[in-house]
CSV table of C-alpha atoms in Angstrom, one decimal:
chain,number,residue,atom,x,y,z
A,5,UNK,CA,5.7,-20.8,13.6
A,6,UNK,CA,8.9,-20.1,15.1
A,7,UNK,CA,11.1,-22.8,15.9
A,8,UNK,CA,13.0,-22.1,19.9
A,9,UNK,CA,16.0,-24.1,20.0
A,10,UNK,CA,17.6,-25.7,22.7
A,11,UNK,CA,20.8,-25.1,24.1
A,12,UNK,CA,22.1,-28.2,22.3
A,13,UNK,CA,21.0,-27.0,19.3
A,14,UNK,CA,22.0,-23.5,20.1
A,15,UNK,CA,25.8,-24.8,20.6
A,16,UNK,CA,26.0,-26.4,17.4
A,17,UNK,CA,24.2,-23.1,15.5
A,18,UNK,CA,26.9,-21.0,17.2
A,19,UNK,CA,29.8,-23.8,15.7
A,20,UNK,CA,28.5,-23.1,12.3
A,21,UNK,CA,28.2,-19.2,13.5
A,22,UNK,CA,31.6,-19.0,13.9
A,23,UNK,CA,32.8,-21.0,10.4
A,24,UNK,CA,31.0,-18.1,8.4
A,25,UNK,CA,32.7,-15.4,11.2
A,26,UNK,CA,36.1,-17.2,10.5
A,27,UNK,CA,35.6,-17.0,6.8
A,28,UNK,CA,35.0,-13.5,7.0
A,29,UNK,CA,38.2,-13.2,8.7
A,30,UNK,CA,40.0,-15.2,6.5
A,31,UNK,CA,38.5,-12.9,3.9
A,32,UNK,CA,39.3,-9.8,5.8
A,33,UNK,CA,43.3,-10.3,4.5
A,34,UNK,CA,42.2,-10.4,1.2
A,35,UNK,CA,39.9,-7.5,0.0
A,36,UNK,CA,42.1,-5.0,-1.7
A,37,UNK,CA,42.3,-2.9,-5.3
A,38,UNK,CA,42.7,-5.1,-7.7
A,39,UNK,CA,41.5,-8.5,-6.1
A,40,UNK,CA,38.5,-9.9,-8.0
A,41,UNK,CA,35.0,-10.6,-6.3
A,42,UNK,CA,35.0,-14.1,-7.5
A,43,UNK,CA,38.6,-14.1,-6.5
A,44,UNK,CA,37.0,-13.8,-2.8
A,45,UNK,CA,33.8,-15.9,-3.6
A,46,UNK,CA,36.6,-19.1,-4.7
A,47,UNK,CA,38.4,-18.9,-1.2
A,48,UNK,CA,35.4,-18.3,0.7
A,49,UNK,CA,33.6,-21.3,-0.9
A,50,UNK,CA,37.0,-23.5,-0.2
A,51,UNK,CA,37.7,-22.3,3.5
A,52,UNK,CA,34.0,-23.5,4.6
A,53,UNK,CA,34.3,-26.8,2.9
A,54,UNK,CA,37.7,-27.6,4.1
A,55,UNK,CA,36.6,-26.8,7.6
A,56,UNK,CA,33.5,-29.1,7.3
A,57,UNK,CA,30.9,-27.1,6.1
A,58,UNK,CA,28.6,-26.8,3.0
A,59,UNK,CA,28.4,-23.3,1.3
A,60,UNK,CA,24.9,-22.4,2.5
A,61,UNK,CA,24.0,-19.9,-0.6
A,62,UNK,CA,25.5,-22.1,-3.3
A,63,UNK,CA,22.1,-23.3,-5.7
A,64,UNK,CA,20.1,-21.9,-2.6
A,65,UNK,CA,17.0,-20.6,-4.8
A,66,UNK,CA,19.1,-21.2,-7.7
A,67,UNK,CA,22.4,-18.6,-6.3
A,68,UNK,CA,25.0,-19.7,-8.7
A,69,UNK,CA,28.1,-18.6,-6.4
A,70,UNK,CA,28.8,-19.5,-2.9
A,71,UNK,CA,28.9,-16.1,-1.5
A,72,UNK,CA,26.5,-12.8,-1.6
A,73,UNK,CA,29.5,-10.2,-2.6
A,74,UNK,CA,27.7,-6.3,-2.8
A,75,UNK,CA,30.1,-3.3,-3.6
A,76,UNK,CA,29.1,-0.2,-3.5
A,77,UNK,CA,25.3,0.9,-4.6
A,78,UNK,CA,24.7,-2.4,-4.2
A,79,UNK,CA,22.7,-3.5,-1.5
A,80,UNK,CA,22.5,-7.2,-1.3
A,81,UNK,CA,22.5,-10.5,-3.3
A,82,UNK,CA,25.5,-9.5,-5.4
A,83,UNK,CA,27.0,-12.3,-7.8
A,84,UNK,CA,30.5,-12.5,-7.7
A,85,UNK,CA,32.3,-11.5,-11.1
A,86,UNK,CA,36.0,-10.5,-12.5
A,87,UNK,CA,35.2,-6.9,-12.2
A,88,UNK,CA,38.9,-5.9,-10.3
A,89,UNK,CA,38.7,-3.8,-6.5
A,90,UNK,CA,39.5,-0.4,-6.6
A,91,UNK,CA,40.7,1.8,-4.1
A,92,UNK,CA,37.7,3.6,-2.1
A,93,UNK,CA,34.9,0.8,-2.6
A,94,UNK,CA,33.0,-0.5,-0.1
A,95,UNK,CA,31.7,-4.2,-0.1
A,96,UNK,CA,29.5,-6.3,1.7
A,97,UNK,CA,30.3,-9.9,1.8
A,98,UNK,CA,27.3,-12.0,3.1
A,99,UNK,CA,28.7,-15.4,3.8
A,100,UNK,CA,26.2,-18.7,4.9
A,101,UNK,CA,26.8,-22.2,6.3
A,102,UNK,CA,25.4,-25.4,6.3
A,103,UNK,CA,27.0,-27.4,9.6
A,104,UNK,CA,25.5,-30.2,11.7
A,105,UNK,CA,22.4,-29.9,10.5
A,106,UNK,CA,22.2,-25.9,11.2
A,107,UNK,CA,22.6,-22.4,9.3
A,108,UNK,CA,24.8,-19.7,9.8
A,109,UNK,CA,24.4,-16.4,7.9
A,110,UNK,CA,26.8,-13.2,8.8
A,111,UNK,CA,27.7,-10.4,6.6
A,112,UNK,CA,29.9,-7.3,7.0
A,113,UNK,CA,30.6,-4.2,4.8
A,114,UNK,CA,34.2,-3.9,4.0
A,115,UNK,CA,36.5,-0.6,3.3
A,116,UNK,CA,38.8,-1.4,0.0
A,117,UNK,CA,41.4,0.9,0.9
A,118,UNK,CA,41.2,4.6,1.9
A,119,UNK,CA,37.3,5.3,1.4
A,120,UNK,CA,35.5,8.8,1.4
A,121,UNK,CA,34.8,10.3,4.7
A,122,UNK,CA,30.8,10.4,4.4
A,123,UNK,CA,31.4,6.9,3.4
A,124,UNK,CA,33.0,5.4,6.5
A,125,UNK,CA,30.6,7.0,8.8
A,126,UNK,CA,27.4,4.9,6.8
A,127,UNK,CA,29.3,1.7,8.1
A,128,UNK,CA,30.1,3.1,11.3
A,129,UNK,CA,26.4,4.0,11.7
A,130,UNK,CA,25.4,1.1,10.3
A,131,UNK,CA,26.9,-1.5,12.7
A,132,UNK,CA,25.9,0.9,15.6
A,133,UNK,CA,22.3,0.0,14.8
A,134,UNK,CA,23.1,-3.6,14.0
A,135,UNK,CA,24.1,-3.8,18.2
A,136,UNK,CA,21.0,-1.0,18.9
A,137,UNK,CA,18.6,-3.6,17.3
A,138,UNK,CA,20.5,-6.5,19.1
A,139,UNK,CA,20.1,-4.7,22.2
A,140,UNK,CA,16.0,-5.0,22.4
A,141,UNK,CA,16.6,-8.4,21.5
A,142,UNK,CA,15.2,-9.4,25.4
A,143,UNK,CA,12.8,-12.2,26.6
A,144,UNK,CA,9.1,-10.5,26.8
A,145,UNK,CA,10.1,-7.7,24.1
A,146,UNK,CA,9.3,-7.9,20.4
A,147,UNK,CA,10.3,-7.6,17.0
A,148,UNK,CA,9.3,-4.3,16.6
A,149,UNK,CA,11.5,-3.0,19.4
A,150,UNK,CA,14.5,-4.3,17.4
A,151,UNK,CA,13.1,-3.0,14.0
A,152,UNK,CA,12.4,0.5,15.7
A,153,UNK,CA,15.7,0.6,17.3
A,154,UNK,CA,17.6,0.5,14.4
A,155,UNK,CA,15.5,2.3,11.9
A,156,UNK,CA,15.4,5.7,14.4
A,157,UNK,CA,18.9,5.3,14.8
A,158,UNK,CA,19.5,5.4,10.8
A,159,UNK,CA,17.3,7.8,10.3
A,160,UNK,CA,18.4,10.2,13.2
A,161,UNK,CA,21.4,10.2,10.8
A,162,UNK,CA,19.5,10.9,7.6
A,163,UNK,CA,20.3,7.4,5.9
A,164,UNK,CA,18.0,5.4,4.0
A,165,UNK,CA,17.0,1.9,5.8
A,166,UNK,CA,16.1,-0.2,3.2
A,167,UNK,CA,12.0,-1.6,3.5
A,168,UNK,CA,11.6,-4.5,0.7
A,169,UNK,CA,15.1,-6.5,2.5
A,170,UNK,CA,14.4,-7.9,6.0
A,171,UNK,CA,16.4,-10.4,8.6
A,172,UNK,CA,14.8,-13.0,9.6
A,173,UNK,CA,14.8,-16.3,12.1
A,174,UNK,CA,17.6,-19.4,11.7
A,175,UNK,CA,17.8,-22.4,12.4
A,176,UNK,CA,17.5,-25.7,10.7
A,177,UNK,CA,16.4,-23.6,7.6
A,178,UNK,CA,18.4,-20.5,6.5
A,179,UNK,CA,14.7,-18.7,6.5
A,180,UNK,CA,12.4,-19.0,9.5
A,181,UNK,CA,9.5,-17.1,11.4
A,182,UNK,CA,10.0,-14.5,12.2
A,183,UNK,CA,10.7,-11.8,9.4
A,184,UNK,CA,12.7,-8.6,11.5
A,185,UNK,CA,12.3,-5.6,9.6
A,186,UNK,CA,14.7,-3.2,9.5
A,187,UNK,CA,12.0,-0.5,10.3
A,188,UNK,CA,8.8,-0.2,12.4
A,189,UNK,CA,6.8,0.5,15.9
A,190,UNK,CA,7.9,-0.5,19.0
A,191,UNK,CA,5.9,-3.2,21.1
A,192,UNK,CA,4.5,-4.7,17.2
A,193,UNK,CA,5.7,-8.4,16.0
A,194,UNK,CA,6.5,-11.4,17.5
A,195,UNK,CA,6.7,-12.0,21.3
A,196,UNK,CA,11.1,-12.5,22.0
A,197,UNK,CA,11.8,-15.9,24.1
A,198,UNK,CA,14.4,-18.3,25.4
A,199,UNK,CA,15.4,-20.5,22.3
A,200,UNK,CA,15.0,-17.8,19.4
A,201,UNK,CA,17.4,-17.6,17.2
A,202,UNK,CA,17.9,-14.5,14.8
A,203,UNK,CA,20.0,-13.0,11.4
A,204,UNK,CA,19.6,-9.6,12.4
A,205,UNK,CA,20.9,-7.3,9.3
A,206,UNK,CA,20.3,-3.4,8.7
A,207,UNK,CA,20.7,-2.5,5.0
A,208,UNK,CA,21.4,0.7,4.8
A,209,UNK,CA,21.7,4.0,2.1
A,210,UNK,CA,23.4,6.9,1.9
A,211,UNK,CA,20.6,8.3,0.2
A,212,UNK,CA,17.0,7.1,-0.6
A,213,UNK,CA,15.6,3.9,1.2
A,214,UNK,CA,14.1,2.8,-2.3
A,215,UNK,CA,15.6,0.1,-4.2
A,216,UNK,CA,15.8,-1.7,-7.3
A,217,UNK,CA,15.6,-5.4,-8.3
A,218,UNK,CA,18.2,-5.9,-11.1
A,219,UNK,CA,17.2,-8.4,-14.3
A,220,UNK,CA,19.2,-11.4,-13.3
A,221,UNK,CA,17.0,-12.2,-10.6
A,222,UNK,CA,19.5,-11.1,-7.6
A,223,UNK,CA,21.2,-8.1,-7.7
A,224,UNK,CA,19.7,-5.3,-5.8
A,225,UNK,CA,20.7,-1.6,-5.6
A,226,UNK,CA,19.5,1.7,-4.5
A,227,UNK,CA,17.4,3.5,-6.6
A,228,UNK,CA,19.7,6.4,-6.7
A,229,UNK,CA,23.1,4.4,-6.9
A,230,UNK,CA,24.0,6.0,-3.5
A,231,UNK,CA,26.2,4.0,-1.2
A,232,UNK,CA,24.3,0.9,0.7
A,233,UNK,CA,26.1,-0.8,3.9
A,234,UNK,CA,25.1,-4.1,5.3
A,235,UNK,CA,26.1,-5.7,8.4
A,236,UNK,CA,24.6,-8.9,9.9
A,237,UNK,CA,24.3,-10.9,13.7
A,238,UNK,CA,23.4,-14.6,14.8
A,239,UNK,CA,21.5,-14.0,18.1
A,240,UNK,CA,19.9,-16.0,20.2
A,241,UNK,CA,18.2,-15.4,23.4
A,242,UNK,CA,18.8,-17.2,26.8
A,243,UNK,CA,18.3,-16.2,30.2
A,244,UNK,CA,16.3,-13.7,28.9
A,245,UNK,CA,19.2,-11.5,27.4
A,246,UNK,CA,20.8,-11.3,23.7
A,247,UNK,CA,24.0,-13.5,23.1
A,248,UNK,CA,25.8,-13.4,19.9
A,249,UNK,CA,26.8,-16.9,17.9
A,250,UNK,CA,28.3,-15.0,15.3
A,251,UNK,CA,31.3,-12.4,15.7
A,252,UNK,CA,33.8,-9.9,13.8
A,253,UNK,CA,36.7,-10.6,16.2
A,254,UNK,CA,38.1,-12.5,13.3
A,255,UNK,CA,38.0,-9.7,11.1
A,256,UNK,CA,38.6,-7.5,13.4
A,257,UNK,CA,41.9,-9.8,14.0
A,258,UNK,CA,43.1,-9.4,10.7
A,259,UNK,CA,42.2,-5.8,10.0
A,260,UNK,CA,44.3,-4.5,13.8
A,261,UNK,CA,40.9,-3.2,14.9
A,262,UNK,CA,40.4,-3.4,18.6
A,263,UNK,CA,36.8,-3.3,19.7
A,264,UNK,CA,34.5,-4.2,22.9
A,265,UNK,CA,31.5,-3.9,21.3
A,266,UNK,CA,30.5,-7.2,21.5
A,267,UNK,CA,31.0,-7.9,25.4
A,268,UNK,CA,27.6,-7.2,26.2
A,269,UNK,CA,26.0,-9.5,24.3
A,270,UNK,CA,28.8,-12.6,24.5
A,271,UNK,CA,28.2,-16.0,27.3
A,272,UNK,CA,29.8,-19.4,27.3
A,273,UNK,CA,27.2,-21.8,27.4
C-alpha cells in the first residue's frame, strides 16, 4: 500500500533530504586519485551523525558500512574498501538518512579527475533521464510514464538501463510501495497522487543492461564490466506537480558547476 504523506511529514522528509544532499556536497571536495573509498565512507558516516542524523544503510539488511560507494563497472551496493582513486574513475556514492522519524536516500555518480570522453556523456545522459523520469512524476499519471521516460531516453542513446535494480517509494521506511522501474510502458503501475513520495534512480551501462550479483551478498556489476552511472531524486508530489526534497546544489557548490536544472521541479512549502 502506498503510504501519502502530508505536508508535515513531507517537510521533515525534505530536512532529512537535504542532510544526505549536504553530505554529498561535503563529499564532493573530497573524491580525488588517491583518496580511499572508506576514506569517504568515514566522513560521510561522521557528517550525518554530527548534523543529527543516523546513517540510514549502516546494518540495514546487514550493510556493514555507512555508505553505498560504486566505481566504475560497478553498479550499485558497493562496500567501501582501501582500494586508492585513480585518475579517470567514475563513482557513485549512494548516501541514506535516518532523521525525525523519516528516510532520505540520494546518490550521484562522480568524475575522479579527467575521465574518458564516452564516459562523461553516460553521466550526462544519465541525470538527463533522472529529470525525464521526474518530469512524468504528475498527479493522475503513473509509474510507468516515469519508467518509460527514462528508459527511451537511455536507450535512444544505446546505453544499458539496468532491469533487476529499481527505485522505489520513501518514507518512514527506506523501502515502500511502489517499486519504479527504470524501464517499461507508459500508462502501467501505480496511479501518481498528492502525498507520494519517491527515490527515483536510473542505473545505467555503457554496454549491456545485464548484471551480476557478486559473492558477498552486495556488490553488483555489469555483466560485461562496462561503465555503470547512477544518479538518484527525493520527489514528492503536491499540487499535482513534481517537487524535489533532495538536490545537487551542494555538489554542484563545491565542484563550480552552475546549473538550473532543478528550477522546475523546486517549491517552498
Amino acid at each position: 500500500m502506498i503510504q501519502l504523506k502530508t505536508i508535515e511529514e513531507l517537510r521533515l522528509m525534505r530536512e532529512s533530504a537535504q542532510l544526505v544532499s549536504k553530505t554529498l556536497g561535503m563529499l564532493a571536495k573530497e573524491i580525488k586519485p588517491g583518496v580511499t573509498t572508506l576514506h569517504l565512507d568515514n566522513l560521510g558516516g561522521q557528517f550525518i551523525r554530527d548534523h543529527g542524523g543516523e546513517p540510514a544503510f549502516l546494518g540495514m539488511y546487514g550493510f556493514p558500512k555507512n555508505l553505498c560507494i560504486s566505481p566504475n563497472a560497478e553498479v550499485v551496493h558497493g562496500i567501501p574498501n582501501e582500494k586508492p582513486l585513480v585518475e579517470g574513475d567514475i563513482l557513485s556514492v549512494d548516501c541514506g538518512v535516518f532523521m525525525n522519524g523519516f528516510y532520505g536516500d540520494h546518490a550521484y555518480s562522480f568524475e575522479v579527475g579527467e575521465v574518458a570522453p564516452e564516459i562523461k556523456k553516460l553521466l550526462k545522459i544519465t541525470k538527463e533521464s533522472l529529470y525525464k523520469g521526474i518530469e512524468q512524476c504528475v498527479r493522475g499519471k503513473r509509474v510507468g510514464d516515469i519508467s518509460n521516460a527514462i528508459q527511451t531516453y537511455c536507450e535512444t542513446h544505446g546505453y544499458g538501463v539496468v532491469r533487476e535494480l529499481v527505485g522505489h517509494g520513501l518514507g518512514r521506511k527506506m523501502h515502500e510501495d511502489p517499486q519504479v522501474p527504470n524501464y517499461g510502458k507508459k500508462g502501467s503501475g501505480k496511479v501518481l497522487k498528492d502525498g507520494i513520495v519517491l527515490a527515483i534512480e536510473p542505473m545505467v551501462n555503457l554496454g549491456t543492461e545485464k548484471v551480476k550479483f557478486h559473492d558477498d551478498g552486495w556488490t553488483v556489476t555489469s555483466l560485461d564490466m562496462s561503465p555503470s552511472a547512477h544518479f538518484e531524486h527525493d520527489v514528492c508530489i503536491i499540487g499535482g506537480k513534481p517537487v524535489l526534497l533532495s538536490t545537487y546544489k551542494y555538489i554542484y557548490e563545491a565542484l563550480g558547476i552552475v546549473s538550473d536544472e532543478e528550477k522546475p521541479f523546486t517549491m517552498d512549502f
